Short mmCIF file of C-alpha atoms and ligand atoms in Angstrom, two decimals:
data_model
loop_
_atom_site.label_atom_id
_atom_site.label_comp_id
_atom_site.label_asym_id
_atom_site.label_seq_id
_atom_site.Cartn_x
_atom_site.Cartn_y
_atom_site.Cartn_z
CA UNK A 103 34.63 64.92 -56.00
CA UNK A 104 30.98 65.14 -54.31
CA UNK A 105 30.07 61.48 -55.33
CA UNK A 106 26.35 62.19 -54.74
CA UNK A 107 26.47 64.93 -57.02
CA UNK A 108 28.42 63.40 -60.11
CA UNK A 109 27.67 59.51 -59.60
CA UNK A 110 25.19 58.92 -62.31
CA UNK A 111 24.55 56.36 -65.17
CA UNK A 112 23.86 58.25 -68.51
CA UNK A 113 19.81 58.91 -68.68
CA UNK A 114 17.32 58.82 -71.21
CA UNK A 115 16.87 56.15 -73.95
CA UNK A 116 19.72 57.03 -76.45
CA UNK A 117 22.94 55.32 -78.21
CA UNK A 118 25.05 55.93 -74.82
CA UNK A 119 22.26 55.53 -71.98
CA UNK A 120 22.53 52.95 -69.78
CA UNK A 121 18.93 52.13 -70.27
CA UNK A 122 20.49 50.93 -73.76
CA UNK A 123 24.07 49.19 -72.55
CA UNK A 124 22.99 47.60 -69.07
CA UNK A 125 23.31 43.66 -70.69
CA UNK A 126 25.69 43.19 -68.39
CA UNK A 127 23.92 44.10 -65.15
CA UNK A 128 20.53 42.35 -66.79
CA UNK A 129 22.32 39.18 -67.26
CA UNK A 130 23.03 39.83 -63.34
CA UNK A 131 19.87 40.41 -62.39
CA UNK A 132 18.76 37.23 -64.52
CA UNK A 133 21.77 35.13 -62.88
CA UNK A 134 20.86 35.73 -59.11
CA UNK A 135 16.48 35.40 -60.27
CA UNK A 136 16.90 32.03 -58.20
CA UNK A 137 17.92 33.36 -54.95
CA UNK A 138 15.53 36.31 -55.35
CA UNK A 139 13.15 34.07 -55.76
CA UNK A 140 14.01 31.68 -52.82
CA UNK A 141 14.05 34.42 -50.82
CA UNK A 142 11.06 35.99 -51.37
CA UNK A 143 8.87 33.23 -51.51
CA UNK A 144 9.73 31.61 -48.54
CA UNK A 145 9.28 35.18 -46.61
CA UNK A 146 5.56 35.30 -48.35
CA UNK A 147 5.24 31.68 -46.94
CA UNK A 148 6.24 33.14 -43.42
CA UNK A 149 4.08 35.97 -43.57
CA UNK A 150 0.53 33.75 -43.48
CA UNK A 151 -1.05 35.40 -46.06
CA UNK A 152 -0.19 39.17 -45.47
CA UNK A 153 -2.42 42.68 -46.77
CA UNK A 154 0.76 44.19 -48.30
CA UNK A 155 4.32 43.56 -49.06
CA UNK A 156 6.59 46.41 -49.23
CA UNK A 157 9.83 46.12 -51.42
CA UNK A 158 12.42 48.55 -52.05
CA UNK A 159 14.95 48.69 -55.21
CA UNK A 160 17.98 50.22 -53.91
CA UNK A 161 20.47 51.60 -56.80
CA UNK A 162 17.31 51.24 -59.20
CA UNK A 163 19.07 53.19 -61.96
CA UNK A 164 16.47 53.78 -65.15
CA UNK A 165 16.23 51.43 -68.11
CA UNK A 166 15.08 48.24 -68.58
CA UNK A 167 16.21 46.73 -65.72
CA UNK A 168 15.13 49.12 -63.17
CA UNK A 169 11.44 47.04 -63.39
CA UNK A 170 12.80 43.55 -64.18
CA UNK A 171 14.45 42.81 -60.58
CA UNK A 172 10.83 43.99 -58.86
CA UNK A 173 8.64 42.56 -61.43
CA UNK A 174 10.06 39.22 -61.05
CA UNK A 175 9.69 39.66 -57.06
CA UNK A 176 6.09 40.48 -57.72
CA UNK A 177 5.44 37.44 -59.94
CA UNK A 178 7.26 35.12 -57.65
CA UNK A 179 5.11 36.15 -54.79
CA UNK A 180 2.04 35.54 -57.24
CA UNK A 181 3.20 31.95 -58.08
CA UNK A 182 3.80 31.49 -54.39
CA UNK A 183 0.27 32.45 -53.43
CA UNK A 184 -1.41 30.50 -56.22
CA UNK A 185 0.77 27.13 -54.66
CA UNK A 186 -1.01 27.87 -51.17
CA UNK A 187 -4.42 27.82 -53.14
CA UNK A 188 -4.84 31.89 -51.68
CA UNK A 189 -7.44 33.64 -53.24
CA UNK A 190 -6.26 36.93 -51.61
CA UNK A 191 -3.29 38.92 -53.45
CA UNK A 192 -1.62 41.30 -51.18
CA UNK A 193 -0.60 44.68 -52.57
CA UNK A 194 2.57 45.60 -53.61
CA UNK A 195 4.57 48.69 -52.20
CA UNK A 196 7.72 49.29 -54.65
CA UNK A 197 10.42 51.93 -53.61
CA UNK A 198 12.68 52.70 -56.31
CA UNK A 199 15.60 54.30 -55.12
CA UNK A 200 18.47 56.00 -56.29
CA UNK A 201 20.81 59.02 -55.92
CA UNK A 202 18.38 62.57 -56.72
CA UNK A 203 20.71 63.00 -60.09
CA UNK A 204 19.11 59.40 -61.93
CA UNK A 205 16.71 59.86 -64.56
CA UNK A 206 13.81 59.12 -62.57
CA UNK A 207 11.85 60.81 -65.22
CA UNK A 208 12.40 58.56 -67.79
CA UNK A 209 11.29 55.64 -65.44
CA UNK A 210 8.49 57.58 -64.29
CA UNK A 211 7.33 58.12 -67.93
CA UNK A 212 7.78 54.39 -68.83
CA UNK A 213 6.19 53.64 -65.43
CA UNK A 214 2.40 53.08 -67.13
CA UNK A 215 3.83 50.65 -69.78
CA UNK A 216 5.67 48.66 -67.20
CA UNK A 217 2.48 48.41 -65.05
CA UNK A 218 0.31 46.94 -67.86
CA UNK A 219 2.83 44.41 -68.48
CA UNK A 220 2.85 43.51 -64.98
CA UNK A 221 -0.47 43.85 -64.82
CA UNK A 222 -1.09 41.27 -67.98
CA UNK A 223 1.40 38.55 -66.78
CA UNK A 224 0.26 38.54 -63.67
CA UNK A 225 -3.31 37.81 -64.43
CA UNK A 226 -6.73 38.40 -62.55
CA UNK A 227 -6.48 38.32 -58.98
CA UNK A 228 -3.18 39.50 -58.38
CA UNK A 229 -3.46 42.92 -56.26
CA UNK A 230 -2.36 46.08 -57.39
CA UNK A 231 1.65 47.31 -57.56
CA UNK A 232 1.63 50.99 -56.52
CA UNK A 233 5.09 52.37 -57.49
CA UNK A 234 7.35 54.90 -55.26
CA UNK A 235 10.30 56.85 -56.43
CA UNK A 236 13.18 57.48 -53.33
CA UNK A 237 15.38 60.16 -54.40
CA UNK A 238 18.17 59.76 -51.80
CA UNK A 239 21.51 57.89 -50.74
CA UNK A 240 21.29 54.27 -49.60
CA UNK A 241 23.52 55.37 -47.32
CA UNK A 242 21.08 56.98 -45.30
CA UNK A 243 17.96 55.99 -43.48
CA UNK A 244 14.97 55.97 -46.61
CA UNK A 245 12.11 54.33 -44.84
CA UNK A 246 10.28 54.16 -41.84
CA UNK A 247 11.54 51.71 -38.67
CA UNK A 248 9.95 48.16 -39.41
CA UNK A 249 8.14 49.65 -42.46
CA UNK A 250 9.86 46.63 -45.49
CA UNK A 251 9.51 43.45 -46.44
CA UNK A 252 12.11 43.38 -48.60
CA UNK A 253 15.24 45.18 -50.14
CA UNK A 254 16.64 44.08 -52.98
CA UNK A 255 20.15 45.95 -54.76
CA UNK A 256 21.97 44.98 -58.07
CA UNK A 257 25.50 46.18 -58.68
CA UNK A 258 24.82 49.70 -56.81
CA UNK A 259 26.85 48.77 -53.57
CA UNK A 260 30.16 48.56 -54.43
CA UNK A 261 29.62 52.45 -55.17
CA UNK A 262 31.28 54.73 -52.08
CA UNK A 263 29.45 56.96 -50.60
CA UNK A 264 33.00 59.23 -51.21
CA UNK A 265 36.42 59.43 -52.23
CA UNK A 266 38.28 57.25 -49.73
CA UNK A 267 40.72 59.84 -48.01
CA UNK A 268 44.54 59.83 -47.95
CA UNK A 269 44.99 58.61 -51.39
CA UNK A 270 46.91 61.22 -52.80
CA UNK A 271 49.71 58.47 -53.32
CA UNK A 272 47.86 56.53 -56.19
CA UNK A 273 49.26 58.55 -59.02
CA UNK A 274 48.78 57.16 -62.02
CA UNK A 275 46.36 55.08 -61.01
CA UNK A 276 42.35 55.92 -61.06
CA UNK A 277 41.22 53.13 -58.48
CA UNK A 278 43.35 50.21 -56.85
CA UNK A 279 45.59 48.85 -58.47
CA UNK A 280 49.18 46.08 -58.31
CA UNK A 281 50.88 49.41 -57.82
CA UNK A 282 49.37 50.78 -55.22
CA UNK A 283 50.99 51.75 -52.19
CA UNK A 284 49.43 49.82 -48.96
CA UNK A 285 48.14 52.72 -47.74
CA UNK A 286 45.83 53.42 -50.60
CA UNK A 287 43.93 50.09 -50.51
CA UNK A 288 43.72 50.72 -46.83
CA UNK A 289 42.05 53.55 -47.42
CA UNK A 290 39.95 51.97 -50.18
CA UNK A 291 38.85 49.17 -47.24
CA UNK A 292 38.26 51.61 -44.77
CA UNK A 293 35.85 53.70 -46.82
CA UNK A 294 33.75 50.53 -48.04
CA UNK A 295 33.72 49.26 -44.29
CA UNK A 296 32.05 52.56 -42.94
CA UNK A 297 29.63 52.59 -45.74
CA UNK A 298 28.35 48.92 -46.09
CA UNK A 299 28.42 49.06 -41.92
CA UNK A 300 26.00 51.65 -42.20
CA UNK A 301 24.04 50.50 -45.22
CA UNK A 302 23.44 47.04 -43.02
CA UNK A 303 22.23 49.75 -39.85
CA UNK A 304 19.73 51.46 -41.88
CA UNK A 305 18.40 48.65 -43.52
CA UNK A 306 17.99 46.58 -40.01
CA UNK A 307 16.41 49.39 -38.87
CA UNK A 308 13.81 49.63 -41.80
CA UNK A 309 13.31 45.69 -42.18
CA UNK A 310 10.68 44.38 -40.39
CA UNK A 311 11.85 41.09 -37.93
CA UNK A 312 12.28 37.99 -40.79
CA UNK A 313 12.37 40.94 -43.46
CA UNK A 314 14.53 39.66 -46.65
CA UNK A 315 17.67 41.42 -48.21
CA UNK A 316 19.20 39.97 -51.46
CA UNK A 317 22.50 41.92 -52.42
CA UNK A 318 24.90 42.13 -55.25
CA UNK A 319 27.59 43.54 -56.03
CA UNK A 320 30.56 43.80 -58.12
CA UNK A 321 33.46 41.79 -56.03
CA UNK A 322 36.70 39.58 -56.25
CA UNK A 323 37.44 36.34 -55.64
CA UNK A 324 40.29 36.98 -54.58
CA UNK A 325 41.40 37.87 -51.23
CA UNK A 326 43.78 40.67 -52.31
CA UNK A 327 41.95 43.95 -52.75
CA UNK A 328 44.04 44.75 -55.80
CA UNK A 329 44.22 41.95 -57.82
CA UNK A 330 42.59 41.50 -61.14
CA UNK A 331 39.72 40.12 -60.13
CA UNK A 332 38.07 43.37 -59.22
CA UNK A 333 40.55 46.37 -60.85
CA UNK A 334 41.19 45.34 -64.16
CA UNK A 335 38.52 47.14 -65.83
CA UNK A 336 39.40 50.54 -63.96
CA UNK A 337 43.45 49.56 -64.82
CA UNK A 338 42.72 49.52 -68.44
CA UNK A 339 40.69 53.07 -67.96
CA UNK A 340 44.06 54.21 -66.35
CA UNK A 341 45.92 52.74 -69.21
CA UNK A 342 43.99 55.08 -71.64
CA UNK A 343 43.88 57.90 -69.57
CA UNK A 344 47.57 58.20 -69.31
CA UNK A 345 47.88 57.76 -72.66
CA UNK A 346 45.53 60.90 -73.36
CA UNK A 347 48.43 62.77 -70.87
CA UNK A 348 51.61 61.40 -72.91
CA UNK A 349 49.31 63.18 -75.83
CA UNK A 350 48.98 66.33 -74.06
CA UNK A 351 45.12 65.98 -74.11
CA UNK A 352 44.59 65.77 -70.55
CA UNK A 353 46.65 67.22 -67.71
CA UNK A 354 48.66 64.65 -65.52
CA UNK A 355 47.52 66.56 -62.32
CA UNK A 356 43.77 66.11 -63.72
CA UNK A 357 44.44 62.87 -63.60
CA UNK A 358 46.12 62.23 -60.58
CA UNK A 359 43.22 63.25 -58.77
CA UNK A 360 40.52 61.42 -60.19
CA UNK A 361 40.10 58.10 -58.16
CA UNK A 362 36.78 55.75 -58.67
CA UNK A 363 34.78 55.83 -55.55
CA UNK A 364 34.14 52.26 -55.73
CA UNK A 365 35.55 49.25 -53.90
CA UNK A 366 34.41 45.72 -54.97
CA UNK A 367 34.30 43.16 -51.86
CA UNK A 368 35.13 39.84 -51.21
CA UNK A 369 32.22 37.21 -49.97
CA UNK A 370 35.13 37.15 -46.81
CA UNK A 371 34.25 40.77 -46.69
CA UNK A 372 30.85 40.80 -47.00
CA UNK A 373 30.57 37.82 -43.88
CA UNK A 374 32.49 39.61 -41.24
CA UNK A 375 30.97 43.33 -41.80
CA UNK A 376 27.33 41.43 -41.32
CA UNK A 377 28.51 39.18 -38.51
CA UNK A 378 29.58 42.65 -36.91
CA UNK A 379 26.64 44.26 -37.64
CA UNK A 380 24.57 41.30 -35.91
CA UNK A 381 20.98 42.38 -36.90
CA UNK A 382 20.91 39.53 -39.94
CA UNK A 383 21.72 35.81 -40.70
CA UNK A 384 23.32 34.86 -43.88
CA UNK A 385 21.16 32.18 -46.23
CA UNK A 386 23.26 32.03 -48.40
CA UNK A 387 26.65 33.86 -49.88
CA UNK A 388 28.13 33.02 -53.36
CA UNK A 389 30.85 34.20 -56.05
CA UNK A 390 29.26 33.72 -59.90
CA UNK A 391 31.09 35.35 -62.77
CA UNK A 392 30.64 36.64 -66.71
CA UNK A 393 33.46 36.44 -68.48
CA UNK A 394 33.69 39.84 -70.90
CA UNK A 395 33.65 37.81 -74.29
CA UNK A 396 30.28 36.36 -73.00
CA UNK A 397 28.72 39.47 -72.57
CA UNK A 398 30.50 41.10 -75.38
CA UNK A 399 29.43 38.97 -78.04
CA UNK A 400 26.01 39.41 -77.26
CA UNK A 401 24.86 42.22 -80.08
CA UNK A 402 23.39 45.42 -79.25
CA UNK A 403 24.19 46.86 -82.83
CA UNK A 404 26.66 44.38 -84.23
CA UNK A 405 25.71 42.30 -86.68
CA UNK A 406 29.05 39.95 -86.95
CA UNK A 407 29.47 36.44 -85.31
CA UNK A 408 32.88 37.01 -83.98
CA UNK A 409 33.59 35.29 -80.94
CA UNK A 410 35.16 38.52 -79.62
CA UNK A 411 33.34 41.88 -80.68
CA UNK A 412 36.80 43.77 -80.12
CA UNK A 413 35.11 45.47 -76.28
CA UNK A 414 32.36 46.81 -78.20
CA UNK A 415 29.59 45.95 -75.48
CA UNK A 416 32.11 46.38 -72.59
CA UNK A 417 33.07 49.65 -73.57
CA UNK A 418 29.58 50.42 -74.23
CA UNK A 419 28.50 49.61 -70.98
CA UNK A 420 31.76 51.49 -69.24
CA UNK A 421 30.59 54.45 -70.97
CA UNK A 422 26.88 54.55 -69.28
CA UNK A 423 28.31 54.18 -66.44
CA UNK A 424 31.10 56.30 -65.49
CA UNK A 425 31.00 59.26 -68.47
CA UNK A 426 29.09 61.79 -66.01
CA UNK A 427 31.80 61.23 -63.38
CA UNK A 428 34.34 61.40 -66.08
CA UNK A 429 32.82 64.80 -67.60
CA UNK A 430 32.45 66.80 -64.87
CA UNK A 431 36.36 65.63 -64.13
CA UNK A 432 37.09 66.16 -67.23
CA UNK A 433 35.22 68.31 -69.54
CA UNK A 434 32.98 67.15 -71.90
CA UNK A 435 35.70 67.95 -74.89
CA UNK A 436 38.00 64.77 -74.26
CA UNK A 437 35.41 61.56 -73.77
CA UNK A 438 35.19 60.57 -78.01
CA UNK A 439 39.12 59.99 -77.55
CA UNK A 440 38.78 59.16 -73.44
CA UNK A 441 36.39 56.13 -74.91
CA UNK A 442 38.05 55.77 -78.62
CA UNK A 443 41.26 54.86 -76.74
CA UNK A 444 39.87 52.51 -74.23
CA UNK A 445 38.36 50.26 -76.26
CA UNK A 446 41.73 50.26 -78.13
CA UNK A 447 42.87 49.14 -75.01
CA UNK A 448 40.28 46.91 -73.96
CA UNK A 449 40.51 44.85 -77.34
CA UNK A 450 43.88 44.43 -76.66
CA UNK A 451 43.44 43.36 -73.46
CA UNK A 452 40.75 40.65 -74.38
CA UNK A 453 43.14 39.17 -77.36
CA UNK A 454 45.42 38.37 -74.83
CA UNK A 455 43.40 37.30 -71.74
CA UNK A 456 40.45 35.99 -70.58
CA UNK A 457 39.06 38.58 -68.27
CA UNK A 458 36.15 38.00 -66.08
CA UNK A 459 33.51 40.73 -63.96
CA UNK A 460 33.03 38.55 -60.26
CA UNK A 461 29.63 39.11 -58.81
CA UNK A 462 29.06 38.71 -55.12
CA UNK A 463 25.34 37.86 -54.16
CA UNK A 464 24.34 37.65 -50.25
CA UNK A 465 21.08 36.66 -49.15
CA UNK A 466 20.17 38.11 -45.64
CA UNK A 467 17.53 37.70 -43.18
CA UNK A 468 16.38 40.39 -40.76
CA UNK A 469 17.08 38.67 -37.19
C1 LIG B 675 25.22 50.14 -62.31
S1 LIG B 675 23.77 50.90 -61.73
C2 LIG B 675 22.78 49.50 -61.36
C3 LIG B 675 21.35 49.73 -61.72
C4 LIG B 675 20.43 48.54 -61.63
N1 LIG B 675 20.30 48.08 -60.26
C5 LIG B 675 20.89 47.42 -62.52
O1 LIG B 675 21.26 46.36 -61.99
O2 LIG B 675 20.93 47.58 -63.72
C6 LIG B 675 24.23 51.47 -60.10
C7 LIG B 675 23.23 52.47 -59.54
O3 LIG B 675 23.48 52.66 -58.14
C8 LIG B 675 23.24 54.01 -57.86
N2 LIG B 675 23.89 54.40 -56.61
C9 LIG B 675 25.20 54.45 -56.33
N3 LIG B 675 25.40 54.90 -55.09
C10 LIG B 675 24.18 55.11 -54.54
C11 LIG B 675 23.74 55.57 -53.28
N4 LIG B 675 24.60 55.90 -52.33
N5 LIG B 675 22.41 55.65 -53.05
C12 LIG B 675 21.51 55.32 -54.02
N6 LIG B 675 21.89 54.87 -55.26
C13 LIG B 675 23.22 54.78 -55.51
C14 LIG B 675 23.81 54.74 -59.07
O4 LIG B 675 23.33 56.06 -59.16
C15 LIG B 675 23.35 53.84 -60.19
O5 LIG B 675 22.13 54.24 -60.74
#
């Protein structure tokens, strides 16, 4: 699997975009606004009233939430600046990045829209937000040396750059898993430590010296790779794949090798890969969670009370995400009973457990 080449949300605006089923990564977004916040206020404060401030979206996606995380940067630097009493706004540089295959047309044609809004919240004297899209990996140098202020990324990390290698063993399995042989969530760690090792290179090389980097991404509490914490989700995927096999509908060797090219870290993780790096200090590293009845009771198109809308949302959202990578695996032919069966299995899941997504957030400043 090229990961660059397949790893997209589902574009446009429609019934299975992920402009339409991203609650869960906007309630995110909303849940880490403090430490975004922090962060970037007190690096305004250190500036002394600077000309421009460059930010950069990393993992922007396209939907609704692709302006919400920047926007709110951009209106807590303008709260910021009216505390100080300083009549002079800088200007905003904002990088939205992403993989070449998002829909960066649909945020490009929604860009005018978002820009008045901006525009009208953030009242006179605020200076103007010119907007950049970064077609590219993250995994890669994307800016100039000592060219940003500030880098923010929402639930894009835990994404490999690639299929860890040597996990041919998995079978049966689509990511880690309890049964997992050793070697397989060695592999998984090994893959996640060469990316996020170079992520943190590229990004101390583009930060300028106090530069601010808030990150989140899907983790585990837990300090076992393959616990719950972080696989279930991709388990009960597995669960309805296999199914589709015992069926006939898919072919067992199709499945066996299909793997997730994902790995979601631990905050111990996270610590000793930027320790190693060396370029950054740690404000501040935390664990928050949303349990999946919370976010799947929230309506999209359901108009029932139930405390538990049977997966509905967090099948929804599943399906943005990972039906490209599953089609071009696939075919296109098999996803109504690929995603007709896992929400079968999801509700079942959720009737009998509480299940819960763990966000890790680090806040990081450039040494
Ligand atoms: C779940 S979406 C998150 C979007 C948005 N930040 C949000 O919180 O709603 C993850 C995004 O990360 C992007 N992504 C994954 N790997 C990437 C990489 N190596 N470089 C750039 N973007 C990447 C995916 O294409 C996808 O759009």
């Amino acid at each position: 699997m090229k990961v660059a080449e397949v790893l997209r949300m589902n574009g446009g605006n429609g019934d299975t975009s992920y402009a339409t089923n991203s609650l869960l990564q906007r309630k995110v977004i909303l849940m880490t606004k403090p430490i975004t916040d922090g962060a970037i206020t007190s690096l305004y404060t250190s500036l002394n009233n600077p000309k421009t401030i460059s930010i950069a979206d990393l993992g922007c996606s396209s939907g609704p939430n692709t302006f919400l995380a920047v926007s709110d940067l951009v209106k807590a630097v303008n709260s910021a600046r009216k505390k100080l009493r300083q009549n002079s706004s800088p200007e905003f540089h904002i990088y939205l990045n992403d993989l070449p295959s998002n829909d960066f047309n649909t945020i490009f044609q929604s860009l005018h829209k978002h820009q008045e809004e901006i525009k009208m919240e953030l009242g006179d004297g605020s200076g103007p937000c010119f907007f950049n899209g970064v077609p590219a990996s993250f995994y890669g140098r994307l800016f100039p040396t000592n060219s940003l202020h500030f880098v923010h990324s929402s639930y894009s990390l835990h994404w490999l750059s690639q299929e860890p290698k040597g996990i041919e063993e998995n079978k049966g399995n689509i990511y880690m898993s309890a049964s997992s042989p050793p070697s397989v969530i060695q592999a998984y760690y090994h893959q996640f430590e060469r990316d996020f090792s170079t992520f943190l290179k590229c990004r101390s090389d583009e930060l300028v010296k106090g530069g601010r980097m808030v990150l989140t991404t899907l983790g585990r509490k837990s300090e076992d790779p393959s616990s719950k914490d972080g696989c279930h989700i991709w388990e009960l995927l597995a669960i309805a794949l296999n199914d589709l096999v015992a069926k006939g509908l898919v072919e067992e060797e199709k499945l066996n090798s299909f793997n997730i090219p994902m790995y979601t870290p631990s905050p111990a993780e996270i610590k000793v890969l930027v320790e190693k790096n060396g370029a950054f200090t740690i404000n501040c590293l935390e664990v928050s969670q949303i349990h999946w009845t919370e976010f799947d009771n929230d309506n999209i198109n359901n108009n029932n009370n139930e405390k538990n809308n049977g997966g509905y949302n967090v099948v929804r959202c599943m399906r943005a995400v990972a039906e490209p990578m599953l089609v071009s695996h696939f075919g296109e032919g098999i996803m109504e009973d690929v995603f007709h069966r896992y929400r079968e299995v999801i509700a079942d899941s959720m009737s009998k457990e509480k299940t819960q997504f763990i966000n890790v957030v680090v806040s990081l400043i450039r040494k």
